[in-house]
Amino acid sequence: MEVTAPAPCRPSACLKVSQVLSRIGDKWSVLVIMRLRERSCRFSELKREVDGISQRMLTLTLRNLERDGLVSRTVTPSIPPRVDYELTALGHSLAEPVQALGAWAFQNMAQIEAAQAHYDGGERRP
Amino acid sequence: MEVTAPAPCRPSACLKVSQVLSRIGDKWSVLVIMRLRERSCRFSELKREVDGISQRMLTLTLRNLERDGLVSRTVTPSIPPRVDYELTALGHSLAEPVQALGAWAFQNMAQIEAAQAHYDGGERRP
DNA sequence: CAGTATCCGTACGGATACTG
DNA sequence: CAGTATCCGTACGGATACTG
């Protein structure tokens, strides 16, 4: 697999690309995607394992991901009800570049923190 | 260059990774980074070329990127003053995975829009 | 269990005016 | 030119209570 596609950035296309990226940018989507990457998951499992997410936000995040075709929702009508979420093929393909970005963040975390400390240390105004 | 680093996701690390990603997630950082990827740029050029950004937001975005060590700021004391921004090595290294994500977004834009249209079409409540 | 409905604070970001 | 300072609306997201 090549790292092709010079990613055109004509304003028109760029706008839509931005919209797609804003989904990645929201507070929880990436965490949910990364969690679902390992295996499909029930609602309550996600709630437990995606650290700090509220019920409301988990629902909203999953609905948006479902709407974008990144996650599929499977209801098993039982008592109590059971709902499983899993990444679609599209979702899995997104997980790859997201993962790359996560790896970058992890690898360069220390350097970023150092830069921040240095920046904050050069006190502009006491 | 290998695509190593399985990106650990222990809660502790994940939190910091999330913080780094939230910078990517904000409304303008990615656009500015992509613009600076081509070549360094003056403040006013960025304002003109990053479509729709306000003066205030451009300043804030650049300050944050500078603080993270992703962008460097060079002042030329002349009249009128001249300030150039360019990606640091760290900034360039970030641009790669960001670019990959952008390419993904571009390639799958149509599929996402189709999924949205389908989702919205299955009207749950009229 | 897997949600929905309300309420409510705050952070984000735009518009505008001013400045070294 | 390259900013800073203010003001101000809205969207995001948390807490809480309720439900099929």
PDB file of C-alpha atoms (C1' of nucleotides) in Angstrom:
ATOM      1  CA  MET A   1       0.000   0.000   0.000  1.00  0.00           C
ATOM      2  CA  GLU A   2       1.453   3.303  -1.084  1.00  0.00           C
ATOM      3  CA  VAL A   3       1.104   6.585   0.682  1.00  0.00           C
ATOM      4  CA  THR A   4      -0.266   8.126  -2.475  1.00  0.00           C
ATOM      5  CA  ALA A   5      -2.842  10.882  -2.913  1.00  0.00           C
ATOM      6  CA  PRO A   6      -1.268  14.328  -2.615  1.00  0.00           C
ATOM      7  CA  ALA A   7      -4.522  15.423  -0.966  1.00  0.00           C
ATOM      8  CA  PRO A   8      -5.735  18.265  -3.133  1.00  0.00           C
ATOM      9  CA  CYS A   9      -6.434  21.398  -1.206  1.00  0.00           C
ATOM     10  CA  ARG A  10      -8.524  23.528  -3.477  1.00  0.00           C
ATOM     11  CA  PRO A  11     -10.779  25.541  -1.230  1.00  0.00           C
ATOM     12  CA  SER A  12     -13.919  23.691  -2.280  1.00  0.00           C
ATOM     13  CA  ALA A  13     -12.580  20.233  -1.490  1.00  0.00           C
ATOM     14  CA  CYS A  14     -10.716  21.502   1.535  1.00  0.00           C
ATOM     15  CA  LEU A  15     -13.948  22.618   3.100  1.00  0.00           C
ATOM     16  CA  LYS A  16     -15.489  19.184   2.951  1.00  0.00           C
ATOM     17  CA  VAL A  17     -12.309  17.542   4.118  1.00  0.00           C
ATOM     18  CA  SER A  18     -12.427  19.901   7.060  1.00  0.00           C
ATOM     19  CA  GLN A  19     -15.912  18.790   7.906  1.00  0.00           C
ATOM     20  CA  VAL A  20     -14.814  15.188   7.955  1.00  0.00           C
ATOM     21  CA  LEU A  21     -11.852  16.031  10.124  1.00  0.00           C
ATOM     22  CA  SER A  22     -14.009  17.927  12.562  1.00  0.00           C
ATOM     23  CA  ARG A  23     -15.643  14.636  13.457  1.00  0.00           C
ATOM     24  CA  ILE A  24     -12.187  13.293  14.316  1.00  0.00           C
ATOM     25  CA  GLY A  25     -11.568  16.465  16.228  1.00  0.00           C
ATOM     26  CA  ASP A  26     -14.446  16.129  18.599  1.00  0.00           C
ATOM     27  CA  LYS A  27     -13.778  15.101  22.111  1.00  0.00           C
ATOM     28  CA  TRP A  28     -14.774  11.451  22.032  1.00  0.00           C
ATOM     29  CA  SER A  29     -14.939  10.010  18.503  1.00  0.00           C
ATOM     30  CA  VAL A  30     -11.323   8.981  18.326  1.00  0.00           C
ATOM     31  CA  LEU A  31     -11.432   7.283  21.706  1.00  0.00           C
ATOM     32  CA  VAL A  32     -14.547   5.346  20.734  1.00  0.00           C
ATOM     33  CA  ILE A  33     -13.079   4.357  17.376  1.00  0.00           C
ATOM     34  CA  MET A  34      -9.860   3.186  18.958  1.00  0.00           C
ATOM     35  CA  ARG A  35     -11.804   1.153  21.477  1.00  0.00           C
ATOM     36  CA  LEU A  36     -13.985  -0.431  18.797  1.00  0.00           C
ATOM     37  CA  ARG A  37     -10.932  -1.190  16.737  1.00  0.00           C
ATOM     38  CA  GLU A  38     -10.047  -4.064  19.031  1.00  0.00           C
ATOM     39  CA  ARG A  39     -13.458  -5.654  19.026  1.00  0.00           C
ATOM     40  CA  SER A  40     -17.142  -4.836  18.855  1.00  0.00           C
ATOM     41  CA  CYS A  41     -18.620  -3.643  22.066  1.00  0.00           C
ATOM     42  CA  ARG A  42     -21.858  -3.174  23.933  1.00  0.00           C
ATOM     43  CA  PHE A  43     -23.058   0.251  24.961  1.00  0.00           C
ATOM     44  CA  SER A  44     -22.320  -0.318  28.630  1.00  0.00           C
ATOM     45  CA  GLU A  45     -18.868  -1.688  27.881  1.00  0.00           C
ATOM     46  CA  LEU A  46     -18.006   1.424  25.948  1.00  0.00           C
ATOM     47  CA  LYS A  47     -19.340   3.564  28.740  1.00  0.00           C
ATOM     48  CA  ARG A  48     -17.135   1.765  31.215  1.00  0.00           C
ATOM     49  CA  GLU A  49     -14.016   1.617  29.089  1.00  0.00           C
ATOM     50  CA  VAL A  50     -13.993   4.964  27.363  1.00  0.00           C
ATOM     51  CA  ASP A  51     -12.714   6.850  30.338  1.00  0.00           C
ATOM     52  CA  GLY A  52     -14.846   9.716  31.550  1.00  0.00           C
ATOM     53  CA  ILE A  53     -17.467   9.727  28.826  1.00  0.00           C
ATOM     54  CA  SER A  54     -20.999  10.549  29.901  1.00  0.00           C
ATOM     55  CA  GLN A  55     -24.000   8.524  28.825  1.00  0.00           C
ATOM     56  CA  ARG A  56     -25.284  11.406  26.769  1.00  0.00           C
ATOM     57  CA  MET A  57     -22.019  11.984  24.959  1.00  0.00           C
ATOM     58  CA  LEU A  58     -21.535   8.300  24.236  1.00  0.00           C
ATOM     59  CA  THR A  59     -24.974   8.153  22.654  1.00  0.00           C
ATOM     60  CA  LEU A  60     -24.383  11.279  20.599  1.00  0.00           C
ATOM     61  CA  THR A  61     -20.921  10.173  19.512  1.00  0.00           C
ATOM     62  CA  LEU A  62     -22.189   6.755  18.439  1.00  0.00           C
ATOM     63  CA  ARG A  63     -25.101   8.274  16.546  1.00  0.00           C
ATOM     64  CA  ASN A  64     -22.787  10.570  14.640  1.00  0.00           C
ATOM     65  CA  LEU A  65     -20.356   7.787  13.843  1.00  0.00           C
ATOM     66  CA  GLU A  66     -23.267   5.632  12.726  1.00  0.00           C
ATOM     67  CA  ARG A  67     -24.553   8.464  10.573  1.00  0.00           C
ATOM     68  CA  ASP A  68     -21.165   8.797   8.919  1.00  0.00           C
ATOM     69  CA  GLY A  69     -21.148   5.080   8.170  1.00  0.00           C
ATOM     70  CA  LEU A  70     -18.184   4.437  10.437  1.00  0.00           C
ATOM     71  CA  VAL A  71     -19.951   2.333  13.037  1.00  0.00           C
ATOM     72  CA  SER A  72     -22.768  -0.171  12.778  1.00  0.00           C
ATOM     73  CA  ARG A  73     -25.396  -0.698  15.444  1.00  0.00           C
ATOM     74  CA  THR A  74     -26.920  -4.099  16.085  1.00  0.00           C
ATOM     75  CA  VAL A  75     -29.892  -4.490  18.372  1.00  0.00           C
ATOM     76  CA  THR A  76     -30.657  -7.822  19.987  1.00  0.00           C
ATOM     77  CA  PRO A  77     -34.213  -7.636  21.309  1.00  0.00           C
ATOM     78  CA  SER A  78     -33.908  -9.433  24.600  1.00  0.00           C
ATOM     79  CA  ILE A  79     -34.610  -8.549  28.176  1.00  0.00           C
ATOM     80  CA  PRO A  80     -32.599  -6.705  29.113  1.00  0.00           C
ATOM     81  CA  PRO A  81     -31.940  -5.345  25.626  1.00  0.00           C
ATOM     82  CA  ARG A  82     -28.523  -5.705  24.076  1.00  0.00           C
ATOM     83  CA  VAL A  83     -26.956  -3.353  21.543  1.00  0.00           C
ATOM     84  CA  ASP A  84     -23.604  -3.977  19.946  1.00  0.00           C
ATOM     85  CA  TYR A  85     -21.500  -1.490  18.113  1.00  0.00           C
ATOM     86  CA  GLU A  86     -18.719  -2.304  15.718  1.00  0.00           C
ATOM     87  CA  LEU A  87     -16.593  -0.541  13.166  1.00  0.00           C
ATOM     88  CA  THR A  88     -17.671  -0.843   9.566  1.00  0.00           C
ATOM     89  CA  ALA A  89     -15.094  -1.396   6.836  1.00  0.00           C
ATOM     90  CA  LEU A  90     -15.042   2.366   6.393  1.00  0.00           C
ATOM     91  CA  GLY A  91     -14.503   2.805  10.112  1.00  0.00           C
ATOM     92  CA  HIS A  92     -11.605   0.365  10.075  1.00  0.00           C
ATOM     93  CA  SER A  93     -10.012   2.177   7.170  1.00  0.00           C
ATOM     94  CA  LEU A  94     -10.263   5.429   9.110  1.00  0.00           C
ATOM     95  CA  ALA A  95      -8.737   3.801  12.157  1.00  0.00           C
ATOM     96  CA  GLU A  96      -5.456   3.407  10.298  1.00  0.00           C
ATOM     97  CA  PRO A  97      -4.535   7.055   9.724  1.00  0.00           C
ATOM     98  CA  VAL A  98      -6.005   7.905  13.120  1.00  0.00           C
ATOM     99  CA  GLN A  99      -3.757   5.305  14.634  1.00  0.00           C
ATOM    100  CA  ALA A 100      -0.781   6.836  12.831  1.00  0.00           C
ATOM    101  CA  LEU A 101      -1.659  10.197  14.282  1.00  0.00           C
ATOM    102  CA  GLY A 102      -2.015   8.682  17.737  1.00  0.00           C
ATOM    103  CA  ALA A 103       1.367   7.050  17.392  1.00  0.00           C
ATOM    104  CA  TRP A 104       2.866  10.385  16.394  1.00  0.00           C
ATOM    105  CA  ALA A 105       1.278  12.052  19.402  1.00  0.00           C
ATOM    106  CA  PHE A 106       2.608   9.359  21.687  1.00  0.00           C
ATOM    107  CA  GLN A 107       6.105   9.510  20.277  1.00  0.00           C
ATOM    108  CA  ASN A 108       6.350  13.269  20.384  1.00  0.00           C
ATOM    109  CA  MET A 109       4.463  13.922  23.568  1.00  0.00           C
ATOM    110  CA  ALA A 110       7.618  14.603  25.544  1.00  0.00           C
ATOM    111  CA  GLN A 111       8.952  17.005  22.952  1.00  0.00           C
ATOM    112  CA  ILE A 112       5.699  18.909  22.884  1.00  0.00           C
ATOM    113  CA  GLU A 113       5.589  19.171  26.647  1.00  0.00           C
ATOM    114  CA  ALA A 114       9.162  20.434  26.634  1.00  0.00           C
ATOM    115  CA  ALA A 115       8.280  23.062  24.047  1.00  0.00           C
ATOM    116  CA  GLN A 116       5.315  24.153  26.129  1.00  0.00           C
ATOM    117  CA  ALA A 117       7.400  24.387  29.274  1.00  0.00           C
ATOM    118  CA  HIS A 118       9.996  26.427  27.423  1.00  0.00           C
ATOM    119  CA  TYR A 119       7.350  28.705  25.923  1.00  0.00           C
ATOM    120  CA  ASP A 120       5.625  29.232  29.248  1.00  0.00           C
ATOM    121  CA  GLY A 121       8.967  29.784  30.936  1.00  0.00           C
ATOM    122  CA  GLY A 122       9.889  32.717  28.710  1.00  0.00           C
ATOM    123  CA  GLU A 123       7.412  34.775  30.688  1.00  0.00           C
ATOM    124  CA  ARG A 124       6.192  37.637  28.570  1.00  0.00           C
ATOM    125  CA  ARG A 125       4.391  39.345  31.397  1.00  0.00           C
ATOM    126  CA  PRO A 126       4.751  38.453  35.097  1.00  0.00           C
TER     127      PRO A 126
ATOM    128  CA  MET B   1      10.641   4.013   7.795  1.00  0.00           C
ATOM    129  CA  GLU B   2       8.383   1.486   9.434  1.00  0.00           C
ATOM    130  CA  VAL B   3       4.887   2.084  10.675  1.00  0.00           C
ATOM    131  CA  THR B   4       5.889   0.756  14.068  1.00  0.00           C
ATOM    132  CA  ALA B   5       4.596   1.751  17.506  1.00  0.00           C
ATOM    133  CA  PRO B   6       1.354  -0.039  18.315  1.00  0.00           C
ATOM    134  CA  ALA B   7       0.330   3.161  20.078  1.00  0.00           C
ATOM    135  CA  PRO B   8      -0.221   2.081  23.640  1.00  0.00           C
ATOM    136  CA  CYS B   9      -3.596   3.034  24.982  1.00  0.00           C
ATOM    137  CA  ARG B  10      -3.251   2.677  28.693  1.00  0.00           C
ATOM    138  CA  PRO B  11      -5.516   5.295  30.178  1.00  0.00           C
ATOM    139  CA  SER B  12      -2.648   7.408  31.463  1.00  0.00           C
ATOM    140  CA  ALA B  13      -0.914   7.733  28.105  1.00  0.00           C
ATOM    141  CA  CYS B  14      -4.173   7.916  26.248  1.00  0.00           C
ATOM    142  CA  LEU B  15      -5.109  11.036  28.137  1.00  0.00           C
ATOM    143  CA  LYS B  16      -2.024  12.905  26.996  1.00  0.00           C
ATOM    144  CA  VAL B  17      -2.348  11.631  23.467  1.00  0.00           C
ATOM    145  CA  SER B  18      -5.869  12.969  23.544  1.00  0.00           C
ATOM    146  CA  GLN B  19      -4.638  16.372  24.550  1.00  0.00           C
ATOM    147  CA  VAL B  20      -2.248  16.433  21.635  1.00  0.00           C
ATOM    148  CA  LEU B  21      -4.995  15.345  19.280  1.00  0.00           C
ATOM    149  CA  SER B  22      -7.320  18.043  20.562  1.00  0.00           C
ATOM    150  CA  ARG B  23      -4.959  20.574  19.058  1.00  0.00           C
ATOM    151  CA  ILE B  24      -5.388  18.854  15.703  1.00  0.00           C
ATOM    152  CA  GLY B  25      -9.065  18.816  16.320  1.00  0.00           C
ATOM    153  CA  ASP B  26      -9.519  22.525  16.691  1.00  0.00           C
ATOM    154  CA  LYS B  27     -11.058  24.418  13.887  1.00  0.00           C
ATOM    155  CA  TRP B  28      -7.999  25.989  12.277  1.00  0.00           C
ATOM    156  CA  SER B  29      -4.754  24.279  13.265  1.00  0.00           C
ATOM    157  CA  VAL B  30      -4.813  21.696  10.522  1.00  0.00           C
ATOM    158  CA  LEU B  31      -5.567  24.265   7.845  1.00  0.00           C
ATOM    159  CA  VAL B  32      -2.707  26.459   9.026  1.00  0.00           C
ATOM    160  CA  ILE B  33      -0.317  23.525   9.210  1.00  0.00           C
ATOM    161  CA  MET B  34      -1.247  22.360   5.738  1.00  0.00           C
ATOM    162  CA  ARG B  35      -0.740  25.855   4.408  1.00  0.00           C
ATOM    163  CA  LEU B  36       2.658  26.220   6.088  1.00  0.00           C
ATOM    164  CA  ARG B  37       3.657  22.826   4.811  1.00  0.00           C
ATOM    165  CA  GLU B  38       4.192  24.265   1.352  1.00  0.00           C
ATOM    166  CA  ARG B  39       6.293  27.191   2.444  1.00  0.00           C
ATOM    167  CA  SER B  40       6.758  29.662   5.261  1.00  0.00           C
ATOM    168  CA  CYS B  41       4.306  32.481   5.290  1.00  0.00           C
ATOM    169  CA  ARG B  42       3.684  35.941   6.640  1.00  0.00           C
ATOM    170  CA  PHE B  43       0.789  36.667   8.951  1.00  0.00           C
ATOM    171  CA  SER B  44      -1.199  38.508   6.320  1.00  0.00           C
ATOM    172  CA  GLU B  45      -0.623  35.796   3.719  1.00  0.00           C
ATOM    173  CA  LEU B  46      -2.017  33.205   6.095  1.00  0.00           C
ATOM    174  CA  LYS B  47      -4.969  35.406   6.846  1.00  0.00           C
ATOM    175  CA  ARG B  48      -5.685  35.718   3.162  1.00  0.00           C
ATOM    176  CA  GLU B  49      -5.103  32.105   2.221  1.00  0.00           C
ATOM    177  CA  VAL B  50      -6.582  30.219   5.127  1.00  0.00           C
ATOM    178  CA  ASP B  51     -10.117  30.677   4.033  1.00  0.00           C
ATOM    179  CA  GLY B  52     -12.459  32.342   6.477  1.00  0.00           C
ATOM    180  CA  ILE B  53     -10.134  32.613   9.448  1.00  0.00           C
ATOM    181  CA  SER B  54     -10.481  35.724  11.580  1.00  0.00           C
ATOM    182  CA  GLN B  55      -7.529  37.791  12.699  1.00  0.00           C
ATOM    183  CA  ARG B  56      -8.110  36.805  16.270  1.00  0.00           C
ATOM    184  CA  MET B  57      -8.312  33.094  15.542  1.00  0.00           C
ATOM    185  CA  LEU B  58      -5.230  33.169  13.347  1.00  0.00           C
ATOM    186  CA  THR B  59      -3.262  34.799  16.129  1.00  0.00           C
ATOM    187  CA  LEU B  60      -4.515  32.346  18.737  1.00  0.00           C
ATOM    188  CA  THR B  61      -3.919  29.349  16.493  1.00  0.00           C
ATOM    189  CA  LEU B  62      -0.391  30.430  15.687  1.00  0.00           C
ATOM    190  CA  ARG B  63       0.400  31.090  19.353  1.00  0.00           C
ATOM    191  CA  ASN B  64      -0.770  27.629  20.299  1.00  0.00           C
ATOM    192  CA  LEU B  65       1.166  25.980  17.505  1.00  0.00           C
ATOM    193  CA  GLU B  66       4.216  27.970  18.503  1.00  0.00           C
ATOM    194  CA  ARG B  67       3.750  26.959  22.109  1.00  0.00           C
ATOM    195  CA  ASP B  68       3.616  23.299  21.084  1.00  0.00           C
ATOM    196  CA  GLY B  69       6.844  23.719  19.160  1.00  0.00           C
ATOM    197  CA  LEU B  70       5.182  23.044  15.819  1.00  0.00           C
ATOM    198  CA  VAL B  71       5.643  26.464  14.296  1.00  0.00           C
ATOM    199  CA  SER B  72       8.415  29.015  14.586  1.00  0.00           C
ATOM    200  CA  ARG B  73       7.876  32.760  14.529  1.00  0.00           C
ATOM    201  CA  THR B  74      10.431  35.112  13.051  1.00  0.00           C
ATOM    202  CA  VAL B  75      10.134  38.845  13.472  1.00  0.00           C
ATOM    203  CA  THR B  76      11.853  41.207  11.072  1.00  0.00           C
ATOM    204  CA  PRO B  77      11.829  44.634  12.695  1.00  0.00           C
ATOM    205  CA  SER B  78      11.120  46.869   9.736  1.00  0.00           C
ATOM    206  CA  ILE B  79       8.485  49.409   8.913  1.00  0.00           C
ATOM    207  CA  PRO B  80       5.991  48.026   8.374  1.00  0.00           C
ATOM    208  CA  PRO B  81       6.894  45.051  10.561  1.00  0.00           C
ATOM    209  CA  ARG B  82       7.213  41.626   9.039  1.00  0.00           C
ATOM    210  CA  VAL B  83       6.571  38.332  10.799  1.00  0.00           C
ATOM    211  CA  ASP B  84       7.159  34.978   9.170  1.00  0.00           C
ATOM    212  CA  TYR B  85       5.834  31.667  10.347  1.00  0.00           C
ATOM    213  CA  GLU B  86       7.171  28.298   9.339  1.00  0.00           C
ATOM    214  CA  LEU B  87       6.835  24.716  10.410  1.00  0.00           C
ATOM    215  CA  THR B  88       9.530  23.367  12.686  1.00  0.00           C
ATOM    216  CA  ALA B  89      10.928  19.877  12.137  1.00  0.00           C
ATOM    217  CA  LEU B  90       8.373  18.682  14.649  1.00  0.00           C
ATOM    218  CA  GLY B  91       5.653  20.478  12.742  1.00  0.00           C
ATOM    219  CA  HIS B  92       6.727  18.846   9.498  1.00  0.00           C
ATOM    220  CA  SER B  93       6.716  15.426  11.100  1.00  0.00           C
ATOM    221  CA  LEU B  94       3.171  16.055  12.284  1.00  0.00           C
ATOM    222  CA  ALA B  95       2.127  17.169   8.831  1.00  0.00           C
ATOM    223  CA  GLU B  96       2.691  13.646   7.514  1.00  0.00           C
ATOM    224  CA  PRO B  97       0.070  11.737   9.516  1.00  0.00           C
ATOM    225  CA  VAL B  98      -2.224  14.738   9.230  1.00  0.00           C
ATOM    226  CA  GLN B  99      -1.809  14.598   5.501  1.00  0.00           C
ATOM    227  CA  ALA B 100      -2.636  10.897   5.544  1.00  0.00           C
ATOM    228  CA  LEU B 101      -5.812  11.664   7.423  1.00  0.00           C
ATOM    229  CA  GLY B 102      -6.673  14.425   4.996  1.00  0.00           C
ATOM    230  CA  ALA B 103      -6.147  12.062   2.093  1.00  0.00           C
ATOM    231  CA  TRP B 104      -8.414   9.529   3.741  1.00  0.00           C
ATOM    232  CA  ALA B 105     -11.075  12.184   4.232  1.00  0.00           C
ATOM    233  CA  PHE B 106     -10.799  13.229   0.625  1.00  0.00           C
ATOM    234  CA  GLN B 107     -10.974   9.705  -0.708  1.00  0.00           C
ATOM    235  CA  ASN B 108     -13.923   8.710   1.414  1.00  0.00           C
ATOM    236  CA  MET B 109     -15.862  11.939   1.363  1.00  0.00           C
ATOM    237  CA  ALA B 110     -18.400  10.624  -1.115  1.00  0.00           C
ATOM    238  CA  GLN B 111     -18.968   7.444   0.848  1.00  0.00           C
ATOM    239  CA  ILE B 112     -19.514   9.397   4.042  1.00  0.00           C
ATOM    240  CA  GLU B 113     -21.968  11.734   2.390  1.00  0.00           C
ATOM    241  CA  ALA B 114     -23.827   8.756   0.994  1.00  0.00           C
ATOM    242  CA  ALA B 115     -23.994   7.196   4.448  1.00  0.00           C
ATOM    243  CA  GLN B 116     -25.316  10.442   5.892  1.00  0.00           C
ATOM    244  CA  ALA B 117     -27.938  10.773   3.199  1.00  0.00           C
ATOM    245  CA  HIS B 118     -29.035   7.201   3.819  1.00  0.00           C
ATOM    246  CA  TYR B 119     -29.147   7.702   7.572  1.00  0.00           C
ATOM    247  CA  ASP B 120     -31.091  10.925   7.281  1.00  0.00           C
ATOM    248  CA  GLY B 121     -33.436   9.327   4.759  1.00  0.00           C
ATOM    249  CA  GLY B 122     -34.530   6.595   7.145  1.00  0.00           C
ATOM    250  CA  GLU B 123     -36.647   9.166   8.934  1.00  0.00           C
ATOM    251  CA  ARG B 124     -37.154   8.086  12.525  1.00  0.00           C
ATOM    252  CA  ARG B 125     -39.681  10.767  13.297  1.00  0.00           C
ATOM    253  CA  PRO B 126     -41.404  12.966  10.688  1.00  0.00           C
TER     254      PRO B 126
ATOM    255  C1'  DC C   1     -29.525  -2.393  29.605  1.00  0.00           C
ATOM    256  C1'  DA C   2     -29.633   1.261  26.566  1.00  0.00           C
ATOM    257  C1'  DG C   3     -31.127   4.837  26.024  1.00  0.00           C
ATOM    258  C1'  DT C   4     -34.027  10.091  26.015  1.00  0.00           C
ATOM    259  C1'  DA C   5     -35.163  14.625  27.947  1.00  0.00           C
ATOM    260  C1'  DT C   6     -33.884  18.938  30.457  1.00  0.00           C
ATOM    261  C1'  DC C   7     -31.232  22.151  32.310  1.00  0.00           C
ATOM    262  C1'  DC C   8     -27.385  24.800  32.487  1.00  0.00           C
ATOM    263  C1'  DG C   9     -22.252  26.557  32.559  1.00  0.00           C
ATOM    264  C1'  DT C  10     -18.338  27.447  29.929  1.00  0.00           C
ATOM    265  C1'  DA C  11     -15.221  27.501  26.231  1.00  0.00           C
ATOM    266  C1'  DC C  12     -14.877  28.493  21.427  1.00  0.00           C
ATOM    267  C1'  DG C  13     -14.944  31.565  17.984  1.00  0.00           C
ATOM    268  C1'  DG C  14     -16.798  35.669  15.245  1.00  0.00           C
ATOM    269  C1'  DA C  15     -17.214  40.890  14.775  1.00  0.00           C
ATOM    270  C1'  DT C  16     -15.496  45.146  15.721  1.00  0.00           C
ATOM    271  C1'  DA C  17     -12.493  48.788  17.302  1.00  0.00           C
ATOM    272  C1'  DC C  18      -8.083  50.161  18.485  1.00  0.00           C
ATOM    273  C1'  DT C  19      -2.466  50.212  18.443  1.00  0.00           C
ATOM    274  C1'  DG C  20       2.966  49.976  18.152  1.00  0.00           C
TER     275       DG C  20
ATOM    276  C1'  DC D   1       1.655  45.014   8.911  1.00  0.00           C
ATOM    277  C1'  DA D   2       0.768  42.347  12.752  1.00  0.00           C
ATOM    278  C1'  DG D   3      -1.199  42.273  16.135  1.00  0.00           C
ATOM    279  C1'  DT D   4      -4.348  43.180  21.116  1.00  0.00           C
ATOM    280  C1'  DA D   5      -8.678  44.154  23.636  1.00  0.00           C
ATOM    281  C1'  DT D   6     -13.771  43.733  24.239  1.00  0.00           C
ATOM    282  C1'  DC D   7     -18.012  42.141  23.683  1.00  0.00           C
ATOM    283  C1'  DC D   8     -21.090  38.734  22.869  1.00  0.00           C
ATOM    284  C1'  DG D   9     -23.811  34.524  20.822  1.00  0.00           C
ATOM    285  C1'  DT D  10     -23.906  29.739  20.310  1.00  0.00           C
ATOM    286  C1'  DA D  11     -22.508  25.096  20.291  1.00  0.00           C
ATOM    287  C1'  DC D  12     -20.440  21.647  23.127  1.00  0.00           C
ATOM    288  C1'  DG D  13     -20.642  18.845  26.804  1.00  0.00           C
ATOM    289  C1'  DG D  14     -21.567  17.578  31.832  1.00  0.00           C
ATOM    290  C1'  DA D  15     -25.093  16.374  35.550  1.00  0.00           C
ATOM    291  C1'  DT D  16     -29.308  14.649  36.647  1.00  0.00           C
ATOM    292  C1'  DA D  17     -33.786  12.501  36.282  1.00  0.00           C
ATOM    293  C1'  DC D  18     -36.688   9.555  33.858  1.00  0.00           C
ATOM    294  C1'  DT D  19     -38.164   5.323  30.503  1.00  0.00           C
ATOM    295  C1'  DG D  20     -39.217   1.101  27.209  1.00  0.00           C
TER     296       DG D  20
END
